[in-house]
Amino acid sequence: MTEQRPDAPESATSTYVFAVCRRLDPAVLTGLAGLAEGFPVRGLRCGPLTAVVQHVPAAEFTEDAWQRRLSDRAALEHCARAHHDVVTAAAARGPAVPLPLATLYRGDERAREALGADTDRFTAVLDRIANHAEWGVKVYVPATVRPPSAPAPAAPPPGGGAGRAYLERKRGLHRAREQHHDRALRTAEDIDTALTRLATATRRLRPHSPEMTGEKHRLQILNATYLLRTERAQGLLDAVAGLRQRTGAEVEVSGPWVPYSFVGEG
Amino acid sequence: MTDIDTRRDDPAAHGPTTSNLADILERVLDKGIVIAGDIKIDLLDIELLTIRLRLFVASVETARKAGIDWWETDPALSSTAARDELRDENRRLRERVEALESAENGGAPAARTQDTAAAGART
């Protein structure tokens, strides 16, 4: 229990912060593994607020160790899911503000000091997200399929007629692609407009490119996320069902999420 | 006074609850309220990261299909291989210790190894 002076050697553990809430029912944290075995996930009082924290071995949570972790698929997935599980549990009884992965302090006292300095920010955000959840919506359309055309002849056939026909075909294909593209964009806008009406706030996330989804047969044209009052969730699901029918687009819903996307200032 | 949130009690009322890694990464990596930590972690760009993960998975899958399993025998990559190596080394060391001890005590059990158990054991 000795006071750590700033110039004292680094302690063996760092304090990892998952989320900040007003009050915490410790029962919601039972059985959570967090990011380090053998250290309980617990509440840490910070004035009027409670942070959800865990001691982690300092040596395993340096910047270098994180870079290694982030480059290893299994380790990264494990961390992301463990972080997400704690954040989700912390929000089971009332609003919780998630912190991004890997928010670390040299000890409980430092965490208290840093979080305490932002009490007003946290309080404002907690007020804003109370009784709300986040719902993600992704919209897909089929990737443009080229009509199976005969390969272009190596040499243009004699006579202007055939050449013109060839150009016409090329133009038609180009037009069809443009129309498909325009229709897809309109569909995305229509869906987003309809769902925004139900939402307290909305954000566009970057659509996942085919490289990310690994899917060649469909294109993601909308990756949006909505902050919704708890009682409006069913309304969103019903609206999505209607939009699927009306537009023929594939619409995927995920949620409810703790409002990760609506707690920053951005 | 507490705002009890019961939304998790009626899962049937909700759409699919995601466990899609890309969705989780997108939220835990660059969302949330950002405050300065004591340890500066540069979280990689979500898109680059996900592409890298996909390529990583793809390369492992491809290698597995081709019947290559270097990561299962390379101690640097596999804890199983590392354990095996450690076990072998332990066994070798234990044998040497036994040999040295029995040489020292002039004990019979390991008499066979006395010749090889370093003459230097007796000082």
Short mmCIF file of C-alpha atoms in Angstrom, two decimals:
data_model
loop_
_atom_site.label_atom_id
_atom_site.label_comp_id
_atom_site.label_asym_id
_atom_site.label_seq_id
_atom_site.Cartn_x
_atom_site.Cartn_y
_atom_site.Cartn_z
CA MET A 1 0.00 0.00 0.00
CA THR A 2 2.90 2.41 -0.56
CA GLU A 3 2.29 5.65 -2.46
CA GLN A 4 3.58 5.41 -6.00
CA ARG A 5 5.64 8.46 -6.76
CA PRO A 6 5.79 9.54 -10.39
CA ASP A 7 9.43 8.57 -10.58
CA ALA A 8 8.92 5.23 -8.90
CA PRO A 9 9.62 2.19 -11.04
CA GLU A 10 6.63 0.95 -13.00
CA SER A 11 4.31 -1.29 -11.05
CA ALA A 12 3.67 -4.84 -12.15
CA THR A 13 0.10 -4.16 -13.20
CA SER A 14 -1.65 -1.57 -15.33
CA THR A 15 -5.30 -0.63 -15.06
CA TYR A 16 -7.38 -1.38 -18.14
CA VAL A 17 -10.64 0.57 -18.49
CA PHE A 18 -13.59 -0.91 -20.41
CA ALA A 19 -16.42 1.51 -19.75
CA VAL A 20 -17.79 4.21 -17.46
CA CYS A 21 -21.27 4.19 -15.94
CA ARG A 22 -23.14 5.88 -13.10
CA ARG A 23 -23.76 3.01 -10.75
CA LEU A 24 -22.73 -0.53 -11.16
CA ASP A 25 -24.38 -3.65 -9.87
CA PRO A 26 -21.28 -5.81 -9.25
CA ALA A 27 -23.39 -8.88 -10.01
CA VAL A 28 -23.33 -8.09 -13.72
CA LEU A 29 -19.55 -8.58 -13.79
CA THR A 30 -19.47 -12.08 -12.33
CA GLY A 31 -17.88 -14.67 -14.54
CA LEU A 32 -16.32 -12.19 -16.96
CA ALA A 33 -12.79 -13.09 -18.01
CA GLY A 34 -11.78 -9.67 -19.29
CA LEU A 35 -8.30 -9.48 -20.78
CA ALA A 36 -6.11 -11.06 -18.13
CA GLU A 37 -6.54 -14.34 -16.33
CA GLY A 38 -6.57 -14.23 -12.56
CA PHE A 39 -7.59 -10.59 -12.24
CA PRO A 40 -11.22 -9.78 -11.51
CA VAL A 41 -13.19 -7.35 -13.65
CA ARG A 42 -14.43 -4.80 -11.11
CA GLY A 43 -15.91 -1.40 -10.49
CA LEU A 44 -13.69 1.58 -9.60
CA ARG A 45 -15.38 4.61 -8.03
CA CYS A 46 -14.46 7.90 -9.73
CA GLY A 47 -16.42 10.55 -7.88
CA PRO A 48 -20.04 10.37 -9.04
CA LEU A 49 -19.21 7.74 -11.67
CA THR A 50 -18.00 4.15 -11.69
CA ALA A 51 -15.43 2.83 -14.15
CA VAL A 52 -15.37 -0.84 -15.10
CA VAL A 53 -11.72 -1.86 -14.89
CA GLN A 54 -9.30 -4.75 -14.56
CA HIS A 55 -5.69 -5.05 -13.47
CA VAL A 56 -3.55 -6.51 -16.26
CA PRO A 57 0.14 -7.51 -16.16
CA ALA A 58 1.98 -4.37 -17.29
CA ALA A 59 4.64 -6.31 -19.18
CA GLU A 60 2.05 -7.97 -21.40
CA PHE A 61 0.26 -4.73 -22.23
CA THR A 62 3.02 -2.52 -23.57
CA GLU A 63 2.72 -0.83 -26.94
CA ASP A 64 4.89 -3.51 -28.56
CA ALA A 65 2.81 -6.28 -27.09
CA TRP A 66 -0.32 -4.64 -28.51
CA GLN A 67 1.14 -4.35 -31.98
CA ARG A 68 1.91 -8.07 -31.87
CA ARG A 69 -1.58 -8.81 -30.58
CA LEU A 70 -3.23 -6.74 -33.28
CA SER A 71 -1.32 -8.59 -35.98
CA ASP A 72 -2.43 -11.99 -34.75
CA ARG A 73 -5.94 -12.84 -35.82
CA ALA A 74 -6.77 -15.16 -32.93
CA ALA A 75 -5.33 -12.83 -30.29
CA LEU A 76 -7.07 -9.80 -31.75
CA GLU A 77 -10.39 -11.57 -31.96
CA HIS A 78 -10.03 -12.78 -28.38
CA CYS A 79 -9.30 -9.24 -27.12
CA ALA A 80 -12.05 -7.57 -29.14
CA ARG A 81 -14.65 -10.07 -27.97
CA ALA A 82 -13.50 -9.97 -24.34
CA HIS A 83 -13.63 -6.16 -24.36
CA HIS A 84 -17.05 -6.19 -26.00
CA ASP A 85 -18.40 -8.77 -23.52
CA VAL A 86 -17.42 -6.62 -20.54
CA VAL A 87 -18.85 -3.44 -22.12
CA THR A 88 -22.11 -5.26 -22.86
CA ALA A 89 -22.37 -6.60 -19.31
CA ALA A 90 -21.62 -3.17 -17.84
CA ALA A 91 -24.62 -1.76 -19.74
CA ALA A 92 -27.06 -4.43 -18.55
CA ARG A 93 -28.65 -2.26 -15.85
CA GLY A 94 -28.28 1.23 -17.21
CA PRO A 95 -26.28 3.32 -19.64
CA ALA A 96 -22.54 2.71 -19.97
CA VAL A 97 -20.03 4.65 -22.05
CA PRO A 98 -17.60 2.32 -23.81
CA LEU A 99 -13.94 3.25 -24.14
CA PRO A 100 -11.99 2.04 -27.16
CA LEU A 101 -9.94 -1.12 -26.97
CA ALA A 102 -6.63 -0.71 -25.13
CA THR A 103 -7.31 2.29 -22.86
CA LEU A 104 -4.69 1.75 -20.14
CA TYR A 105 -3.40 3.58 -17.07
CA ARG A 106 -0.41 2.96 -14.87
CA GLY A 107 -2.65 2.21 -11.90
CA ASP A 108 -6.07 2.76 -10.30
CA GLU A 109 -5.12 6.20 -9.01
CA ARG A 110 -4.04 7.41 -12.46
CA ALA A 111 -7.23 6.00 -13.98
CA ARG A 112 -9.33 7.79 -11.35
CA GLU A 113 -7.50 11.04 -12.02
CA ALA A 114 -7.81 10.87 -15.82
CA LEU A 115 -11.44 9.73 -15.86
CA GLY A 116 -12.38 12.19 -13.12
CA ALA A 117 -11.08 15.08 -15.23
CA ASP A 118 -13.69 14.14 -17.85
CA THR A 119 -16.64 13.72 -15.47
CA ASP A 120 -18.72 16.36 -17.25
CA ARG A 121 -18.19 14.78 -20.65
CA PHE A 122 -19.13 11.34 -19.34
CA THR A 123 -22.21 12.67 -17.58
CA ALA A 124 -23.46 14.43 -20.73
CA VAL A 125 -22.98 11.30 -22.82
CA LEU A 126 -24.66 9.07 -20.22
CA ASP A 127 -27.69 11.39 -20.30
CA ARG A 128 -27.77 11.26 -24.09
CA ILE A 129 -27.67 7.46 -24.40
CA ALA A 130 -29.91 6.54 -21.45
CA ASN A 131 -32.74 4.24 -22.62
CA HIS A 132 -31.16 3.92 -26.05
CA ALA A 133 -29.44 1.16 -27.98
CA GLU A 134 -27.49 1.17 -31.21
CA TRP A 135 -28.63 -0.88 -34.22
CA GLY A 136 -26.42 -1.55 -37.22
CA VAL A 137 -27.91 -1.85 -40.71
CA LYS A 138 -26.05 -3.04 -43.79
CA VAL A 139 -27.59 -3.06 -47.25
CA TYR A 140 -26.37 -5.20 -50.14
CA VAL A 141 -27.24 -5.41 -53.81
CA PRO A 142 -26.08 -8.05 -56.28
CA ALA A 143 -22.75 -7.20 -57.85
CA THR A 144 -23.15 -6.25 -61.49
CA VAL A 145 -23.16 -9.39 -63.57
CA ARG A 146 -21.79 -8.97 -67.07
CA PRO A 147 -24.10 -10.56 -69.57
CA PRO A 148 -22.33 -13.57 -71.01
CA SER A 149 -21.21 -12.10 -74.30
CA ALA A 150 -19.02 -13.70 -76.87
CA PRO A 151 -15.42 -12.55 -76.56
CA ALA A 152 -14.73 -9.56 -78.77
CA PRO A 153 -13.31 -10.68 -82.09
CA ALA A 154 -9.58 -10.13 -82.35
CA ALA A 155 -9.95 -8.19 -85.58
CA PRO A 156 -12.94 -5.96 -86.31
CA PRO A 157 -15.21 -7.69 -88.82
CA PRO A 158 -15.40 -6.05 -92.24
CA GLY A 159 -18.21 -3.56 -92.81
CA GLY A 160 -19.22 -0.60 -90.66
CA GLY A 161 -22.49 -2.30 -89.60
CA ALA A 162 -20.81 -4.88 -87.42
CA GLY A 163 -18.49 -2.30 -85.93
CA ARG A 164 -21.38 -0.03 -85.06
CA ALA A 165 -23.30 -2.92 -83.55
CA TYR A 166 -20.28 -3.75 -81.44
CA LEU A 167 -20.04 -0.17 -80.18
CA GLU A 168 -23.78 -0.14 -79.45
CA ARG A 169 -23.38 -3.30 -77.40
CA LYS A 170 -20.52 -1.74 -75.46
CA ARG A 171 -22.56 1.38 -74.85
CA GLY A 172 -25.58 -0.61 -73.72
CA LEU A 173 -23.47 -2.52 -71.24
CA HIS A 174 -22.03 0.71 -69.89
CA ARG A 175 -25.50 2.23 -69.54
CA ALA A 176 -26.81 -0.86 -67.76
CA ARG A 177 -23.94 -0.70 -65.30
CA GLU A 178 -24.53 2.98 -64.62
CA GLN A 179 -28.24 2.41 -64.08
CA HIS A 180 -27.53 -0.46 -61.70
CA HIS A 181 -25.14 1.78 -59.81
CA ASP A 182 -27.63 4.67 -59.62
CA ARG A 183 -30.44 2.40 -58.51
CA ALA A 184 -28.27 0.95 -55.77
CA LEU A 185 -27.34 4.39 -54.47
CA ARG A 186 -30.97 5.48 -54.50
CA THR A 187 -32.00 2.34 -52.62
CA ALA A 188 -29.34 3.03 -49.98
CA GLU A 189 -30.55 6.61 -49.57
CA ASP A 190 -34.21 5.55 -49.35
CA ILE A 191 -33.50 2.95 -46.68
CA ASP A 192 -31.33 5.34 -44.68
CA THR A 193 -33.96 8.10 -44.88
CA ALA A 194 -36.73 5.77 -43.71
CA LEU A 195 -34.74 4.46 -40.75
CA THR A 196 -33.39 7.89 -39.79
CA ARG A 197 -36.99 8.95 -39.11
CA LEU A 198 -37.15 6.42 -36.28
CA ALA A 199 -33.75 7.25 -34.83
CA THR A 200 -32.52 9.76 -32.28
CA ALA A 201 -29.23 9.96 -34.19
CA THR A 202 -27.63 8.22 -37.12
CA ARG A 203 -24.13 7.65 -38.43
CA ARG A 204 -22.73 6.34 -41.67
CA LEU A 205 -19.87 3.94 -41.30
CA ARG A 206 -17.54 3.10 -44.15
CA PRO A 207 -19.10 0.35 -46.27
CA HIS A 208 -17.10 -2.86 -46.23
CA SER A 209 -15.38 -3.39 -49.55
CA PRO A 210 -15.43 -6.80 -51.28
CA GLU A 211 -11.83 -7.29 -50.04
CA MET A 212 -13.14 -7.09 -46.50
CA THR A 213 -16.30 -9.13 -46.86
CA GLY A 214 -14.66 -11.64 -49.15
CA GLU A 215 -17.89 -11.71 -51.14
CA LYS A 216 -17.83 -11.28 -54.89
CA HIS A 217 -21.53 -11.79 -55.56
CA ARG A 218 -22.87 -8.79 -53.67
CA LEU A 219 -21.90 -5.21 -52.93
CA GLN A 220 -22.38 -3.44 -49.64
CA ILE A 221 -23.99 -0.13 -50.49
CA LEU A 222 -24.87 1.07 -47.00
CA ASN A 223 -23.25 0.54 -43.62
CA ALA A 224 -25.16 2.73 -41.22
CA THR A 225 -25.87 2.66 -37.54
CA TYR A 226 -28.78 4.17 -35.63
CA LEU A 227 -29.24 5.32 -32.06
CA LEU A 228 -32.73 4.21 -31.14
CA ARG A 229 -34.90 4.61 -28.06
CA THR A 230 -35.37 1.20 -26.50
CA GLU A 231 -39.08 1.10 -27.26
CA ARG A 232 -38.46 1.83 -30.96
CA ALA A 233 -36.46 -1.33 -31.66
CA GLN A 234 -39.44 -3.28 -32.91
CA GLY A 235 -40.38 -0.37 -35.17
CA LEU A 236 -36.97 -0.54 -36.82
CA LEU A 237 -37.22 -4.28 -37.37
CA ASP A 238 -40.69 -3.88 -38.89
CA ALA A 239 -39.48 -1.04 -41.13
CA VAL A 240 -36.56 -3.16 -42.31
CA ALA A 241 -38.90 -6.02 -43.19
CA GLY A 242 -41.00 -3.62 -45.27
CA LEU A 243 -37.96 -2.14 -47.01
CA ARG A 244 -36.67 -5.59 -47.92
CA GLN A 245 -39.95 -6.27 -49.67
CA ARG A 246 -40.20 -2.92 -51.37
CA THR A 247 -36.63 -2.62 -52.65
CA GLY A 248 -35.58 -6.22 -53.09
CA ALA A 249 -32.27 -5.33 -51.44
CA GLU A 250 -30.65 -7.54 -48.84
CA VAL A 251 -30.81 -5.72 -45.51
CA GLU A 252 -28.91 -7.09 -42.51
CA VAL A 253 -29.58 -5.85 -39.00
CA SER A 254 -27.31 -6.22 -35.99
CA GLY A 255 -28.06 -5.20 -32.44
CA PRO A 256 -28.88 -4.15 -29.88
CA TRP A 257 -25.39 -2.73 -29.29
CA VAL A 258 -24.17 -0.55 -26.45
CA PRO A 259 -24.10 2.83 -28.28
CA TYR A 260 -20.41 2.68 -29.25
CA SER A 261 -20.92 4.90 -32.27
CA PHE A 262 -22.76 7.68 -30.43
CA VAL A 263 -20.57 8.48 -27.45
CA GLY A 264 -17.74 10.34 -29.22
CA GLU A 265 -17.95 13.98 -30.15
CA GLY A 266 -17.58 13.20 -33.85
CA MET B 1 -34.56 6.08 -9.75
CA THR B 2 -32.37 3.63 -11.60
CA ASP B 3 -33.17 3.31 -15.26
CA ILE B 4 -33.51 -0.43 -15.45
CA ASP B 5 -32.78 -1.63 -18.91
CA THR B 6 -34.61 -4.83 -19.67
CA ARG B 7 -33.88 -5.01 -23.37
CA ARG B 8 -31.77 -8.12 -22.97
CA ASP B 9 -34.62 -10.05 -21.37
CA ASP B 10 -36.65 -10.50 -24.53
CA PRO B 11 -34.18 -11.64 -27.15
CA ALA B 12 -36.95 -13.01 -29.36
CA ALA B 13 -38.15 -9.48 -30.02
CA HIS B 14 -34.82 -8.55 -31.58
CA GLY B 15 -33.13 -9.20 -34.84
CA PRO B 16 -30.01 -11.26 -35.04
CA THR B 17 -27.60 -10.35 -32.28
CA THR B 18 -24.34 -10.04 -34.07
CA SER B 19 -21.16 -11.85 -33.29
CA ASN B 20 -19.62 -10.82 -36.58
CA LEU B 21 -16.00 -9.96 -35.88
CA ALA B 22 -15.89 -7.12 -38.41
CA ASP B 23 -18.87 -5.46 -36.70
CA ILE B 24 -17.27 -5.80 -33.28
CA LEU B 25 -13.88 -4.54 -34.47
CA GLU B 26 -15.46 -1.59 -36.17
CA ARG B 27 -16.93 -0.55 -32.83
CA VAL B 28 -14.28 -1.45 -30.27
CA LEU B 29 -11.33 -0.13 -32.28
CA ASP B 30 -12.35 3.34 -33.24
CA LYS B 31 -15.60 4.10 -31.50
CA GLY B 32 -16.26 4.79 -27.85
CA ILE B 33 -15.33 7.93 -25.97
CA VAL B 34 -11.66 8.64 -26.48
CA ILE B 35 -9.65 9.89 -23.55
CA ALA B 36 -5.88 9.90 -23.31
CA GLY B 37 -4.44 6.79 -21.70
CA ASP B 38 -1.03 6.44 -20.07
CA ILE B 39 0.05 3.96 -22.70
CA LYS B 40 -0.15 5.11 -26.28
CA ILE B 41 -1.60 2.40 -28.49
CA ASP B 42 -1.86 3.14 -32.16
CA LEU B 43 -4.90 1.20 -33.25
CA LEU B 44 -4.55 0.32 -36.88
CA ASP B 45 -6.98 1.47 -39.47
CA ILE B 46 -9.98 -0.82 -39.30
CA GLU B 47 -10.07 -1.50 -43.02
CA LEU B 48 -6.40 -2.38 -43.33
CA LEU B 49 -6.65 -4.53 -40.26
CA THR B 50 -9.63 -6.47 -41.53
CA ILE B 51 -8.07 -7.03 -44.93
CA ARG B 52 -4.92 -8.25 -43.24
CA LEU B 53 -6.93 -10.62 -41.09
CA ARG B 54 -8.74 -11.95 -44.13
CA LEU B 55 -5.49 -12.54 -45.98
CA PHE B 56 -4.02 -14.18 -42.93
CA VAL B 57 -6.96 -16.54 -42.61
CA ALA B 58 -6.93 -17.24 -46.33
CA SER B 59 -3.24 -18.11 -46.32
CA VAL B 60 -3.65 -20.51 -43.42
CA GLU B 61 -6.66 -22.14 -45.10
CA THR B 62 -4.78 -22.51 -48.37
CA ALA B 63 -1.79 -24.00 -46.66
CA ARG B 64 -3.97 -26.43 -44.75
CA LYS B 65 -5.68 -27.56 -47.93
CA ALA B 66 -2.26 -28.15 -49.44
CA GLY B 67 -1.43 -30.34 -46.47
CA ILE B 68 1.18 -27.99 -45.08
CA ASP B 69 1.12 -27.72 -41.34
CA TRP B 70 4.38 -25.98 -40.51
CA TRP B 71 2.72 -23.90 -37.82
CA GLU B 72 1.87 -27.04 -35.87
CA THR B 73 5.47 -28.20 -35.65
CA ASP B 74 7.34 -24.90 -35.51
CA PRO B 75 7.93 -24.11 -31.82
CA ALA B 76 7.76 -20.41 -32.55
CA LEU B 77 4.20 -20.79 -33.80
CA SER B 78 2.77 -23.67 -31.90
CA SER B 79 2.49 -24.07 -28.18
CA THR B 80 2.09 -27.83 -28.66
CA ALA B 81 5.40 -28.11 -30.43
CA ALA B 82 7.01 -25.88 -27.82
CA ARG B 83 5.62 -28.08 -25.05
CA ASP B 84 6.92 -31.22 -26.69
CA GLU B 85 10.35 -29.70 -27.04
CA LEU B 86 10.33 -28.60 -23.41
CA ARG B 87 9.23 -32.03 -22.26
CA ASP B 88 12.04 -33.73 -24.17
CA GLU B 89 14.58 -31.34 -22.76
CA ASN B 90 13.24 -31.86 -19.23
CA ARG B 91 13.46 -35.60 -19.62
CA ARG B 92 17.08 -35.35 -20.82
CA LEU B 93 18.01 -33.07 -17.92
CA ARG B 94 16.31 -35.28 -15.34
CA GLU B 95 18.24 -38.27 -16.63
CA ARG B 96 21.50 -36.37 -16.31
CA VAL B 97 20.67 -35.22 -12.79
CA GLU B 98 19.78 -38.76 -11.75
CA ALA B 99 22.98 -40.03 -13.27
CA LEU B 100 25.06 -37.39 -11.48
CA GLU B 101 23.33 -37.96 -8.13
CA SER B 102 23.64 -41.72 -8.24
CA ALA B 103 27.29 -41.33 -9.19
CA GLU B 104 27.81 -39.09 -6.20
CA ASN B 105 26.07 -41.42 -3.77
CA GLY B 106 27.74 -44.43 -5.28
CA GLY B 107 24.17 -45.69 -5.51
CA ALA B 108 23.38 -48.72 -7.58
CA PRO B 109 20.19 -47.76 -9.42
CA ALA B 110 21.89 -45.80 -12.11
CA ALA B 111 25.13 -47.77 -12.06
CA ARG B 112 24.93 -48.20 -15.80
CA THR B 113 25.30 -44.50 -16.31
CA GLN B 114 28.17 -44.11 -13.85
CA ASP B 115 30.83 -44.27 -16.48
CA THR B 116 29.21 -41.64 -18.57
CA ALA B 117 28.15 -39.50 -15.62
CA ALA B 118 31.18 -37.29 -15.78
CA ALA B 119 34.13 -38.30 -13.67
CA GLY B 120 34.12 -34.71 -12.48
CA ALA B 121 31.15 -35.52 -10.25
CA ARG B 122 33.63 -36.63 -7.56
CA THR B 123 35.76 -33.80 -6.33
#
